[in-house]
Coordinates of C-alpha atoms and ligand atoms in Angstrom, one line a residue:
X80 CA 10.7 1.4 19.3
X81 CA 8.2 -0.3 21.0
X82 CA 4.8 1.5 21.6
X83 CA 1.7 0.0 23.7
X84 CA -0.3 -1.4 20.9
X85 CA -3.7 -0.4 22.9
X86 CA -2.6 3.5 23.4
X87 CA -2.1 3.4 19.1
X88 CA -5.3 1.9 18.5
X89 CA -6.8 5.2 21.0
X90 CA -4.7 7.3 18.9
X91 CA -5.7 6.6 15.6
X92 CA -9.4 6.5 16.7
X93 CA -9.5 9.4 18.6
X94 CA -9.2 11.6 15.4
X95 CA -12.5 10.2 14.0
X96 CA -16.1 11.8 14.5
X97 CA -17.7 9.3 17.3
X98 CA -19.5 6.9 15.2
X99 CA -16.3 6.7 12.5
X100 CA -14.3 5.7 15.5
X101 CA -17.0 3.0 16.7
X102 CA -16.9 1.6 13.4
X103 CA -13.0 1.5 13.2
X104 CA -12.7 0.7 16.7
X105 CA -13.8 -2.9 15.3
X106 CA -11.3 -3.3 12.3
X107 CA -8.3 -2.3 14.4
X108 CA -7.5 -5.0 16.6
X109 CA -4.4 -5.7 18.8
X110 CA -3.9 -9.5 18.0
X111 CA -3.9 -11.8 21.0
X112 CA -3.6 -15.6 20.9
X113 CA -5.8 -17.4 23.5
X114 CA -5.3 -21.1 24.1
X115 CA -7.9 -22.6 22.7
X116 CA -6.3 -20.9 19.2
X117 CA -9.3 -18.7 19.2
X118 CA -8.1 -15.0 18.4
X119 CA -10.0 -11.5 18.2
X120 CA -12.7 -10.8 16.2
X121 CA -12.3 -8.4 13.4
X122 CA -14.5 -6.6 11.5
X123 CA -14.3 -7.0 7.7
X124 CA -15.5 -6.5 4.3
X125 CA -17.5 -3.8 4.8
X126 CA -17.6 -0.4 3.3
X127 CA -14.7 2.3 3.6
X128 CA -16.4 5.1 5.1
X129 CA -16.7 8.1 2.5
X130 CA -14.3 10.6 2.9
X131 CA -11.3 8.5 3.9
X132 CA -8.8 7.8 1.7
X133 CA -8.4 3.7 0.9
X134 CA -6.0 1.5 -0.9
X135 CA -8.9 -0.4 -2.2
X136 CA -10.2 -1.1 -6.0
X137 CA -13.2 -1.7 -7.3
X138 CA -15.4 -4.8 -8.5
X139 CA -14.8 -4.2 -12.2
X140 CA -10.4 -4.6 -11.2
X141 CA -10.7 -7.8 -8.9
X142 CA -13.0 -9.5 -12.1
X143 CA -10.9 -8.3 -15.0
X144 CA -7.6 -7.1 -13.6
X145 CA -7.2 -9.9 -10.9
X146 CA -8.6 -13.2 -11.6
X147 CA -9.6 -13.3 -15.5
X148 CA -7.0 -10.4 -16.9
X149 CA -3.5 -13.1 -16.7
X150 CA -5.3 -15.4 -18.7
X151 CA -3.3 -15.2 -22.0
X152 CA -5.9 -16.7 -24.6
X153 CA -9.2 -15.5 -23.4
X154 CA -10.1 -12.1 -25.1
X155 CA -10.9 -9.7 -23.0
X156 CA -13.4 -6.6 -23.9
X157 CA -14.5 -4.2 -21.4
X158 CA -18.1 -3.0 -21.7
X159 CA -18.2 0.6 -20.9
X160 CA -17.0 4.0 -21.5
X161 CA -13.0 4.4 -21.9
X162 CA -12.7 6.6 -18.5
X163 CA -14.0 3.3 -16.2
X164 CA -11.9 1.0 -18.4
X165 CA -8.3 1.8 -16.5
X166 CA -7.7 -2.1 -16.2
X167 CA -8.6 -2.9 -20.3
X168 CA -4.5 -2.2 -19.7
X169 CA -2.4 -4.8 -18.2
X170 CA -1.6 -3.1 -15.8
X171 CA -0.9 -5.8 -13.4
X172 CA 2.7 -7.3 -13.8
X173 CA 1.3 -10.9 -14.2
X174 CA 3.3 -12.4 -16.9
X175 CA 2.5 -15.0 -19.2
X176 CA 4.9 -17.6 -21.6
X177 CA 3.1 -18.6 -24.7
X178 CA 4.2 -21.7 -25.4
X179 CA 5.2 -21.5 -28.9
X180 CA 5.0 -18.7 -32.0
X181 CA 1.8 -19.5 -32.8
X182 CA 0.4 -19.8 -29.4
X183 CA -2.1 -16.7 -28.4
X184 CA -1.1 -13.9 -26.4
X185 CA -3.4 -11.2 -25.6
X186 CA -3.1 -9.7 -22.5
X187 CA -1.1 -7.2 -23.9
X188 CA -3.7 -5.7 -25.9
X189 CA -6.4 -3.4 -24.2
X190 CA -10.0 -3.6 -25.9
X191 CA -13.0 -1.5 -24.9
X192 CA -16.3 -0.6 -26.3
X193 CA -15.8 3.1 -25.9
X194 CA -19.1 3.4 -24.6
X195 CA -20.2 7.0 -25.6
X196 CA -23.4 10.0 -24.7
X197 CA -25.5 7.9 -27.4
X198 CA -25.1 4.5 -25.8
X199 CA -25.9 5.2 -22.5
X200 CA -29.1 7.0 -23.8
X201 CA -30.3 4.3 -25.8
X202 CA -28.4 1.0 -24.5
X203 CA -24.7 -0.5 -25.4
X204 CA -25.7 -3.7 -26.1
X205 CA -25.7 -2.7 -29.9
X206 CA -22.2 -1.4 -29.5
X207 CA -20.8 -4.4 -27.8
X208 CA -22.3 -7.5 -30.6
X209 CA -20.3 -5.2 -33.0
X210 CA -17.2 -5.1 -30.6
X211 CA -17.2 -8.6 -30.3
X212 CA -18.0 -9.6 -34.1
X213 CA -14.5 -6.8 -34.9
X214 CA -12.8 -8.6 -32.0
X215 CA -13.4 -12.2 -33.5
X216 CA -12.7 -11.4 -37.0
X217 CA -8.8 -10.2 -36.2
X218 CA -8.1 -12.5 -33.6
X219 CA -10.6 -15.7 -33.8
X220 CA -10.0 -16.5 -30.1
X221 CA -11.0 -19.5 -28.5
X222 CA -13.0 -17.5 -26.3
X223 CA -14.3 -14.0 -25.2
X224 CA -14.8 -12.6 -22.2
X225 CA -16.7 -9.3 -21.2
X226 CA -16.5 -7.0 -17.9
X227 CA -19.1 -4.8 -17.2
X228 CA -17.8 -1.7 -15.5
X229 CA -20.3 0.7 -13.5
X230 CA -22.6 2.6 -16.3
X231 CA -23.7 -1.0 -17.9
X232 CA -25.3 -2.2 -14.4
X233 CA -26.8 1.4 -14.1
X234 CA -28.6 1.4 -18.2
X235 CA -28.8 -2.0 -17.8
X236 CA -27.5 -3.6 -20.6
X237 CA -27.5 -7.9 -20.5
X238 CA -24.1 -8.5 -21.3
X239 CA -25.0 -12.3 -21.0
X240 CA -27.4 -12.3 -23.1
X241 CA -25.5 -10.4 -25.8
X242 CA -22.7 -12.9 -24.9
X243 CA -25.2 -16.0 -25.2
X244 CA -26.5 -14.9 -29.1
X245 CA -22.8 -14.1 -29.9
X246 CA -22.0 -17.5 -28.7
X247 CA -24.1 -19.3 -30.9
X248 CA -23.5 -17.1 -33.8
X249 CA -19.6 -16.9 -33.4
X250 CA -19.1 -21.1 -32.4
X251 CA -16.3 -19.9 -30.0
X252 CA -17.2 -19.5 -26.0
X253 CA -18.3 -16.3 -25.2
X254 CA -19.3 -15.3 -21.5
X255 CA -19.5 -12.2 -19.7
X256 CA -19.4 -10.5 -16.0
X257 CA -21.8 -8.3 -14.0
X258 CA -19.3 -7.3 -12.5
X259 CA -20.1 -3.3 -12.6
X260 CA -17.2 -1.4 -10.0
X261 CA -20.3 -0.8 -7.4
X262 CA -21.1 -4.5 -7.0
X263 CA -19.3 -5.0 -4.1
X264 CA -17.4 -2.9 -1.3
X265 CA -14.3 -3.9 -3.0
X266 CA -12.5 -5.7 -5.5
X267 CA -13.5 -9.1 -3.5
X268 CA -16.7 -8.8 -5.3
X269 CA -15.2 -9.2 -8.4
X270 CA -12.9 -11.5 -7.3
X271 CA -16.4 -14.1 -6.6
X272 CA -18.0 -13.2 -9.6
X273 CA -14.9 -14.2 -11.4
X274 CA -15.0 -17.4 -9.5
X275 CA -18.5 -17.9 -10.9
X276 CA -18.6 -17.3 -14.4
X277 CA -15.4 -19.0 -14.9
X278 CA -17.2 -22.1 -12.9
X279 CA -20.0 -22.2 -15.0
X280 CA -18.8 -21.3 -18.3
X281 CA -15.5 -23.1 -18.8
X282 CA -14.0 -25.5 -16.0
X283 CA -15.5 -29.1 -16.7
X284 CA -16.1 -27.9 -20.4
X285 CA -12.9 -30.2 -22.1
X286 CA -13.0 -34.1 -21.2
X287 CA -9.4 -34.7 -22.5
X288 CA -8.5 -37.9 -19.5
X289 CA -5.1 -36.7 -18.1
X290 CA -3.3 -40.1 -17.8
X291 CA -0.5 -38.7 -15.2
X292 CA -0.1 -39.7 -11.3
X293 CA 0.2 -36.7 -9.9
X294 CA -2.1 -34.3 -10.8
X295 CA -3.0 -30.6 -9.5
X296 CA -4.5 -27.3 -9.8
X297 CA -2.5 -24.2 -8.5
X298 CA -5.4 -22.0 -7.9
X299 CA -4.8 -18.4 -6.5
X300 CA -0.9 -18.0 -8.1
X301 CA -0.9 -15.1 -10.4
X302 CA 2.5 -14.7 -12.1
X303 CA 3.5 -11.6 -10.6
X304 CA 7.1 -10.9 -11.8
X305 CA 7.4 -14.2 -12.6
X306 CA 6.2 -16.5 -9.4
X307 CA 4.5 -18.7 -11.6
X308 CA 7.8 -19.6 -13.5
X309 CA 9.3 -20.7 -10.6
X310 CA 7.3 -23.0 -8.9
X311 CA 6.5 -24.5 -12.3
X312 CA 9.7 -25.4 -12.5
X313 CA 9.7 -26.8 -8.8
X314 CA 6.8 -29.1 -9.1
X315 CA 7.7 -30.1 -12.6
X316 CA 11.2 -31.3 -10.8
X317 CA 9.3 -32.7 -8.4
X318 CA 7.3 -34.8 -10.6
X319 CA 3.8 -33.3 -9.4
X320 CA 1.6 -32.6 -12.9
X321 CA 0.4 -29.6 -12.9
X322 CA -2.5 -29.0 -15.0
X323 CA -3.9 -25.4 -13.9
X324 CA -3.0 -22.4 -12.5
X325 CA -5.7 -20.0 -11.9
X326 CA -4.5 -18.0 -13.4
X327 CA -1.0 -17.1 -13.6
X328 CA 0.8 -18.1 -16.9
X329 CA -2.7 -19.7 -17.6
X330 CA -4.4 -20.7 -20.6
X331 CA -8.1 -21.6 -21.5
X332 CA -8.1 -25.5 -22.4
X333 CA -6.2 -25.3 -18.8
X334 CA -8.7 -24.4 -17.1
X335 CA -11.8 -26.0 -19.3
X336 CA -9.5 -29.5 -18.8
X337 CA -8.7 -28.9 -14.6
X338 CA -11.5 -31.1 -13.0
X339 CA -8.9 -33.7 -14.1
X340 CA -7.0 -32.8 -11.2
X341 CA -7.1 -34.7 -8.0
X342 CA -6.1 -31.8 -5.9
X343 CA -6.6 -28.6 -5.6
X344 CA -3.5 -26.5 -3.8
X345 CA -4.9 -22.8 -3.1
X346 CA -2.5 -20.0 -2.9
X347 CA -4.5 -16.9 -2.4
X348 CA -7.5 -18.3 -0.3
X349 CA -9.2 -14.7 -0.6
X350 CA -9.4 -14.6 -4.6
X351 CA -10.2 -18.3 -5.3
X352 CA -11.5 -20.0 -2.5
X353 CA -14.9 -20.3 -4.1
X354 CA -13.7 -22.0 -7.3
X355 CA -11.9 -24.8 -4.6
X356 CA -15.1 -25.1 -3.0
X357 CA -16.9 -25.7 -5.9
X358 CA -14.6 -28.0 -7.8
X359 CA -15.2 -30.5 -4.6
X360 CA -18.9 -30.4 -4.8
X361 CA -19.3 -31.1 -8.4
X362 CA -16.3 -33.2 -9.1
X363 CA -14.8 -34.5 -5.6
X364 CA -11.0 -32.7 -5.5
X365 CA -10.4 -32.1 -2.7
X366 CA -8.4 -28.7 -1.7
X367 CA -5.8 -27.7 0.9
X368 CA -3.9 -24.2 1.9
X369 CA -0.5 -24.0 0.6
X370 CA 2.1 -21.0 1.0
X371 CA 4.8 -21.2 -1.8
X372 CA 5.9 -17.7 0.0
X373 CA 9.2 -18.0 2.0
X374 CA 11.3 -21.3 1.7
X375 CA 9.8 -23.0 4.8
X376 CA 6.2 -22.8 3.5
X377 CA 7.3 -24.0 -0.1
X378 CA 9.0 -26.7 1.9
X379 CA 5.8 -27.7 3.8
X380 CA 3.7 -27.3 1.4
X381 CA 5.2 -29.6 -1.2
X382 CA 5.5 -31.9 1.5
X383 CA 1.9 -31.6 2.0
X384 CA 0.9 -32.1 -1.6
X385 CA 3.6 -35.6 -1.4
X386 CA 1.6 -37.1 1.7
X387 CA -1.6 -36.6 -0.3
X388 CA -0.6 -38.7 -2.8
X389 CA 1.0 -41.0 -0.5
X390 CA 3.2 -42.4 -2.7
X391 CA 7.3 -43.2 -1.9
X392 CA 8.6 -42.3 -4.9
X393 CA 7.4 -39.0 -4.9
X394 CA 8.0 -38.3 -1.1
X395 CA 11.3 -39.4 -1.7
X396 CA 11.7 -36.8 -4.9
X397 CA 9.9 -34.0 -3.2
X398 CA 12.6 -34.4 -0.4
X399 CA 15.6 -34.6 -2.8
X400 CA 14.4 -31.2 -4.4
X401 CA 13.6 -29.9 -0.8
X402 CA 17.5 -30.6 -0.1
X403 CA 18.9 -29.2 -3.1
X404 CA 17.5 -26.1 -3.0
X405 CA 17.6 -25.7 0.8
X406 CA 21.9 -24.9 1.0
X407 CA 21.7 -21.5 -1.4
X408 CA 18.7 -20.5 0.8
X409 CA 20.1 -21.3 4.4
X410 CA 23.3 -19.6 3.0
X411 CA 21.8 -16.3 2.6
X412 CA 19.8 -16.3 5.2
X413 CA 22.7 -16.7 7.4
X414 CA 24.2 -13.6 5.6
X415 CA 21.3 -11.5 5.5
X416 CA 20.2 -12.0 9.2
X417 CA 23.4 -10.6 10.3
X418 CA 22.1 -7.2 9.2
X419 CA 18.5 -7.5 9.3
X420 CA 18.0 -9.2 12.6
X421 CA 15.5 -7.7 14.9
X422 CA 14.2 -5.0 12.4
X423 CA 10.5 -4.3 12.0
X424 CA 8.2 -4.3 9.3
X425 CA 4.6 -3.4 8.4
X426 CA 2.5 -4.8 5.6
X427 CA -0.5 -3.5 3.9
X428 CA -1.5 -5.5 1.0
X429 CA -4.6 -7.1 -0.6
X430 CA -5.6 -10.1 0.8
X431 CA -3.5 -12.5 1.3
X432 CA 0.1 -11.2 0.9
X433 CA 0.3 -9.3 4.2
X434 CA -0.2 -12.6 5.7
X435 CA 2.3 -14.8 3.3
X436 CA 5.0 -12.4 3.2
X437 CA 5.4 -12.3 7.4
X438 CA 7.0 -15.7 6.8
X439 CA 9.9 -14.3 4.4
X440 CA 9.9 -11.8 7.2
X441 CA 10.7 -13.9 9.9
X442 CA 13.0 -16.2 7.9
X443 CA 15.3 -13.1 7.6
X444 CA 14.9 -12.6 11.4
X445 CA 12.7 -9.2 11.0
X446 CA 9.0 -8.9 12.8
X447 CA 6.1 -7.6 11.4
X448 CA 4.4 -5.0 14.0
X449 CA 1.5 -4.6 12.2
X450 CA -0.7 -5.6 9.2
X451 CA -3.7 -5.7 7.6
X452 CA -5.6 -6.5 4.1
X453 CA -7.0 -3.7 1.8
X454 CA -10.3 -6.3 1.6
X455 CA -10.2 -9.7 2.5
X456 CA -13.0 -11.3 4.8
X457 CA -12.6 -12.6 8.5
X458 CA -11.6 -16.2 7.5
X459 CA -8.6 -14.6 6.1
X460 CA -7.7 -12.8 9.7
X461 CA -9.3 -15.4 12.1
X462 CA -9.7 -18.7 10.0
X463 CA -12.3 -20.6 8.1
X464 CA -13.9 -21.6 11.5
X465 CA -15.4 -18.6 12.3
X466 CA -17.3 -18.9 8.5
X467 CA -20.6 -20.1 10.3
X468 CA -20.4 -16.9 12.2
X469 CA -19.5 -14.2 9.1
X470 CA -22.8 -12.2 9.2
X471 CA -24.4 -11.8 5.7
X472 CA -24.7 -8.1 5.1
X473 CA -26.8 -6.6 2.1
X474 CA -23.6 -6.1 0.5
X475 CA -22.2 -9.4 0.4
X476 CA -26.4 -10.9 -0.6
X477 CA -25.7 -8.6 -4.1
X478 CA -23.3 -11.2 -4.8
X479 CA -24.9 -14.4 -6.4
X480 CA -23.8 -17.7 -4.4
X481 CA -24.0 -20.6 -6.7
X482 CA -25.7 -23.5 -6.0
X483 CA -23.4 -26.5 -6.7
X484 CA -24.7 -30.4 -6.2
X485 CA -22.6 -33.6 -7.4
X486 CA -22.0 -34.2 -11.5
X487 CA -23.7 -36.9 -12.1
X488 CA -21.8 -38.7 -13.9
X489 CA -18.1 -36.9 -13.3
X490 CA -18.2 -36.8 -9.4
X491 CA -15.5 -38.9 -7.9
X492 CA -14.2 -38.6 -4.4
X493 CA -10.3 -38.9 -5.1
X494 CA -10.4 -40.4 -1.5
X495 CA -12.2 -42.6 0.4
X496 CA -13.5 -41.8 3.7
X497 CA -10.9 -43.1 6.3
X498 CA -8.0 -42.0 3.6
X499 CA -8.9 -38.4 4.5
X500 CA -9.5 -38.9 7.8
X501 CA -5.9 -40.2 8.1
X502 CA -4.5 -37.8 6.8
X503 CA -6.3 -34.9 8.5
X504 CA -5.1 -36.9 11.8
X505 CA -1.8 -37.6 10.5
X506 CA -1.7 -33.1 10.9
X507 CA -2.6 -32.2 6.8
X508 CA -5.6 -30.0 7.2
X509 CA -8.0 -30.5 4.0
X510 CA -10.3 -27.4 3.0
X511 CA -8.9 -25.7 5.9
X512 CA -7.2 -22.3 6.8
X513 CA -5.9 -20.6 10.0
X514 CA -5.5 -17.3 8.8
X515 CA -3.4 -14.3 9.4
X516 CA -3.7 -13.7 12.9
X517 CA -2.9 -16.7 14.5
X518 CA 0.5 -17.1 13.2
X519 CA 1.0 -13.0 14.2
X520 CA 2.6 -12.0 17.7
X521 CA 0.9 -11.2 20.8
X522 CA 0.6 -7.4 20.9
X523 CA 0.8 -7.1 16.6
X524 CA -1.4 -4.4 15.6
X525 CA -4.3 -5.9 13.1
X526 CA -5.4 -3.2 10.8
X527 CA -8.5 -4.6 8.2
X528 CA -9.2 -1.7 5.3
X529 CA -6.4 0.3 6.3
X530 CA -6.7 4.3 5.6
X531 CA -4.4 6.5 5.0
X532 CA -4.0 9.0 8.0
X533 CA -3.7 5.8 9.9
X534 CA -0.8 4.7 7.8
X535 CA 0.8 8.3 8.4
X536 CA 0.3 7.9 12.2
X537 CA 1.6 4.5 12.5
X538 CA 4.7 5.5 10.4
X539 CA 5.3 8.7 12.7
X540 CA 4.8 6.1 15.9
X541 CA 6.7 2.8 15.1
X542 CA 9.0 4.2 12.6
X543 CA 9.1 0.7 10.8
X544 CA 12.4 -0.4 8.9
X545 CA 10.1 -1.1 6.3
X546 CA 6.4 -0.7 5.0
X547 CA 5.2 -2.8 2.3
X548 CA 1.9 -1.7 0.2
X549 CA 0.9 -0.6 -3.5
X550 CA 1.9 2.9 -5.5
X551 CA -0.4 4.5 -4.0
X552 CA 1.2 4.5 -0.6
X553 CA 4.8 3.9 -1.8
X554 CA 5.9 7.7 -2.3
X555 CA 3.7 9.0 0.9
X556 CA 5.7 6.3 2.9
X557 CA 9.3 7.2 1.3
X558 CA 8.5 11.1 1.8
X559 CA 8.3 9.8 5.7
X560 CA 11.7 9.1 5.5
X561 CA 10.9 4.6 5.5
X562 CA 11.8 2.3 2.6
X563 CA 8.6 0.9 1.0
X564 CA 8.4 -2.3 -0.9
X565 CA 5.4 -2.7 -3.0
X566 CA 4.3 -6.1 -2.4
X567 CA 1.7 -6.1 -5.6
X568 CA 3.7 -5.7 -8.1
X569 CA 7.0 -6.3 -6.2
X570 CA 8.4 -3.2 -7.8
X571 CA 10.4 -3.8 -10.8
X572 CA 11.7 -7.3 -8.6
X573 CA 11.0 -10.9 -8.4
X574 CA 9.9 -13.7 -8.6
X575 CA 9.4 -14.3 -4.9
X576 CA 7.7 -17.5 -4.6
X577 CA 9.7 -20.5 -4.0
X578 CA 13.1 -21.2 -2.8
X579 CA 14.7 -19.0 -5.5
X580 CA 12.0 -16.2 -5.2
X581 CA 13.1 -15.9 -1.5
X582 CA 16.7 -15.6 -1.9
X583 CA 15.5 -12.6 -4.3
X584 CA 13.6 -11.4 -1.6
X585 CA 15.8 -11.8 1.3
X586 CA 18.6 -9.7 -1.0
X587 CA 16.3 -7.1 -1.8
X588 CA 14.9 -6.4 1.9
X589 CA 18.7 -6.4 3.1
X590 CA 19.1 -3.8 0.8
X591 CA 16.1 -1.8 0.8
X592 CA 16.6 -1.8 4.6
X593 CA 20.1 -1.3 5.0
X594 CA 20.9 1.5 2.9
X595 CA 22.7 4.8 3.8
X596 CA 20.1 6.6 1.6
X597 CA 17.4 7.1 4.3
X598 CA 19.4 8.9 6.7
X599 CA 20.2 11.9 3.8
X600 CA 16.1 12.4 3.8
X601 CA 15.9 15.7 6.0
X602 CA 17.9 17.8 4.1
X603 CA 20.8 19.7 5.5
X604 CA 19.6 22.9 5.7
X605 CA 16.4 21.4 8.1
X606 CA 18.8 20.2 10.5
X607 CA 19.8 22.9 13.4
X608 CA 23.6 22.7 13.4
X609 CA 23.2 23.4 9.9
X610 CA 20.9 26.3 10.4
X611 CA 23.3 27.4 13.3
X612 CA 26.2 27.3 10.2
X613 CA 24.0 29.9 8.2
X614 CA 23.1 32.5 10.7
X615 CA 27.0 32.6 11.9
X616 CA 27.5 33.3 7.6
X617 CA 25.5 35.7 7.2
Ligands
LIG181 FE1 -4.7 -12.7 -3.9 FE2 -3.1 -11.6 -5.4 FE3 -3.5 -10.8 -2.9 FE4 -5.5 -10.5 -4.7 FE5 -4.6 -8.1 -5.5 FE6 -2.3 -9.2 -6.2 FE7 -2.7 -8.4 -3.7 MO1 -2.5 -6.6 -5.6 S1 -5.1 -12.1 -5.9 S2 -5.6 -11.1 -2.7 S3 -6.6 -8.8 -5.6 S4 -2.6 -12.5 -3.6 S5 -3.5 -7.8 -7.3 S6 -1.7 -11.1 -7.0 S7 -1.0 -8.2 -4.9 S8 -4.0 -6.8 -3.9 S9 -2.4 -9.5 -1.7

């Protein structure tokens, strides 16, 4: 089916009181690509209006759950009563390999303060010195971390100050978040506040010299069901050292020791683009965009991450390990595309998956009709160009914006001048993204925030081979009679990334879409023929 993208948009809005629709008539955008590469503006990262359901999260999840939560070796204690502390759990499927017995491991334990009538009366700060003090005498972590959810902003306990005295007293580094669910009009929030802390309080904070060539940061890769794994594995083969991921699979000294890097390689631009940013003015690394989703974006990018180094013997390795890997994946796309060709999909994830996964998409000869992020910002829909133009709203000013100069004494540009012009000429963009929308067709329906009687409409409309979102969605969508594929925690699937995470992914949308099971959803008796059958019965 192939509906005027212009009479949906009219359709969704036209159920909303007037000034509801005015303000979604600016996050629903049918996508266009002018000439100059320019595309539509969007509205984004504002509030959901109340009343309408959202997929969104809160402040508190994209801090804890998100950006510090996979980190295997930090403790983690949430400051707060047990109700707001939902993602104390790891209830993300980022995975994590220890490296050995004795190697730490706690993400899989949950630790709160319980936060109870008394404290919010007279203050939890009391509460939380003794958490951490019981905390450090079973585990004596290298660290602690601390998330404030909502009621600590609102009684106004100093977490960092309780963190700052239990620093001293403890020896081990102790830091904490204000990162209170109501920050922020989403989990972005906490995603920046994250960012911050983790700037100020660790990275730069272990001198170790790294004495390899090849040296990077994977920052925004977060070991869901395993991605990490995989494209450890690739750049290890590859002979490209890397010495943090933030944060998937990560540990602490990792990221205390990455500003030994020479290059940054961002992943998720929405959840980490700060700590890029600031890793170039303090200690000169300079960052690109990479895309390890779908084989032709792992391709690229390693290729990308070769011509920065500029150095034969690595091209030349890179390109071996392109080839090998290549023949399984051209194989099965071959196979796959005779059955998926031409099918449709919609995706409705986070902030930066529902523009990754349209390349898997397309490599399996499907098209993406329409999609949109639960919270990123319009550099993620239109590009980093239009940043000079993003208006500063009182939400976004709660948010501290760190001031970062030069180190002193540990800022080195990695390249000169003319090296980084070359290679900006020679088609590598540095610090750069294009975002989601101008690699989406002409006529693709560009959804920012998406809420759920939309979702229902646009199911009833395009009647998509297959919708992609969270739990939340996933049983509503199924009910409608579609297939849909979680894209956060991939279901109980993956890895994805990489060449091997896309033959996993190209097998498991052939099957999700291409099963019998969809057409048994109206059940017999609903049908008329069937109804027909029981009147002539009776
Ligand atoms: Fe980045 Fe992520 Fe995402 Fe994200 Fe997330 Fe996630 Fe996501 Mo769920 S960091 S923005 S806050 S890629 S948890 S691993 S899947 S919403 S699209």
């Amino acid at each position: 089916m192939n509906p005027n993208p212009h009479t949906v948009k009219d359709e969704l809005l036209k159920a909303y009181p007037k000034k509801t629709a005015r303000k979604r008539a600016e996050q629903i955008v049918v996508n266009e690509r002018r000439e100059d590469g320019a595309v539509p503006e969007i509205k984004a990262n504002v509030r959901t209006t109340p009343g309408a359901i959202t997929q969104r999260g809160c402040t508190y999840a994209g801090c804890k759950g998100v950006v510090i939560g996979p980190t295997r070796d930090i403790l983690s204690i949430t400051h707060g009563p047990i109700g707001c502390g939902f993602y104390s759990w790891l209830t993300r499927r980022n995975q994590t390999r220890p490296e050995g017995p004795e190697d730490a491991n706690y993400i899989t334990y949950c630790l709160s303060t319980d936060m109870q009538d008394e404290q919010i009366v007279f203050g939890g700060e009391k509460k939380l010195r003794a958490a951490i003090e019981e905390a450090y005498e079973i585990f004596h972590p290298k660290a602690i971390a601390i998330f404030s959810t909502c009621p600590v902003g609102l009684i106004g306990d100093d977490v960092h100050a309780v963190a700052r005295d239990m620093k001293e007293k403890l020896g081990i580094n102790v830091f904490g978040f204000s990162c209170e669910g109501y920050k922020g009009v989403s989990q972005s929030a906490g995603h920046h506040i994250a960012n911050n802390q983790l700037f100020k309080h660790v990275v730069g904070t272990n001198e170790t010299p790294r004495p390899e060539k090849f040296k990077i940061n994977l920052l925004g890769e977060y070991n869901i069901g395993g991605d990490a794994f995989v494209l450890e594995d690739l750049l290890e083969r590859c002979g490209i050292t890397l010495i943090s991921t933030f944060s998937g699979n990560s540990t602490y000294d990792a990221f205390a020791n990455s500003h030994m890097a020479d290059l940054n390689a961002v992943m998720c631009h929405r959840s980490i683009n700060y700590v890029a940013e600031m890793m170039e003015k303090k200690f000169g690394i300079p960052w690109i965009k990479v895309n390890f989703t779908g084989a032709a974006g792992t391709a690229k990018s390693l290729r990308h991450v070769a011509q920065y180094f500029n150095d034969a013997e690595l091209t030349a390795r890179v390109e071996e390990v392109i080839s090998e890997e290549m023949t399984a994946v051209l194989e099965t796309q071959f196979e796959v595309r005779s059955r998926c060709e031409g099918k449709t999909a919609m995706l409705f994830v986070g902030g930066s998956r529902a523009h990754h996964y349209q390349d898997l998409f397309a490599e399996m000869g499907m098209k993406t009709v329409a999609a949109g992020y639960e919270f990123a910002h319009r550099d993620d829909y239109e590009g980093r160009r239009v940043l000079p133009s993003v208006k500063v709203d009182a939400d976004s000013r709660n948010i501290e914006q760190l001031e970062i100069v030069a180190d002193e004494t540990r800022y080195r540009p990695r390249r000169g001048p003319d090296e980084l012009v070359q290679l900006e000429t020679s088609g590598m963009e540095l610090a750069g993204y294009q975002g989601m929308m101008s690699e989406m067709e002409e006529g693709a329906l560009v959804i920012d925030d998406i809420y759920h009687f939309e979702m229902e409409r646009l199911l009833e409309i395009y009647k998509p081979d297959i919708f992609c979102a969270g739990i939340k969605e996933k049983y509503a969508v199924q009910k409608a009679g579609i297939p849909c594929k979680q894209l956060h925690s991939y279901d109980y699937g993956g890895p994805y990334a990489g060449f091997r995470g896309a033959i996993n992914f190209y097998k498991e949308i052939d099957r999700m879409v291409n099963t019998k099971i969809w057409s048994y959803v109206q059940a017999p008796w609903e049908t008329e023929s069937e109804l027909e059958e029981v009147e002539i019965a009776s």
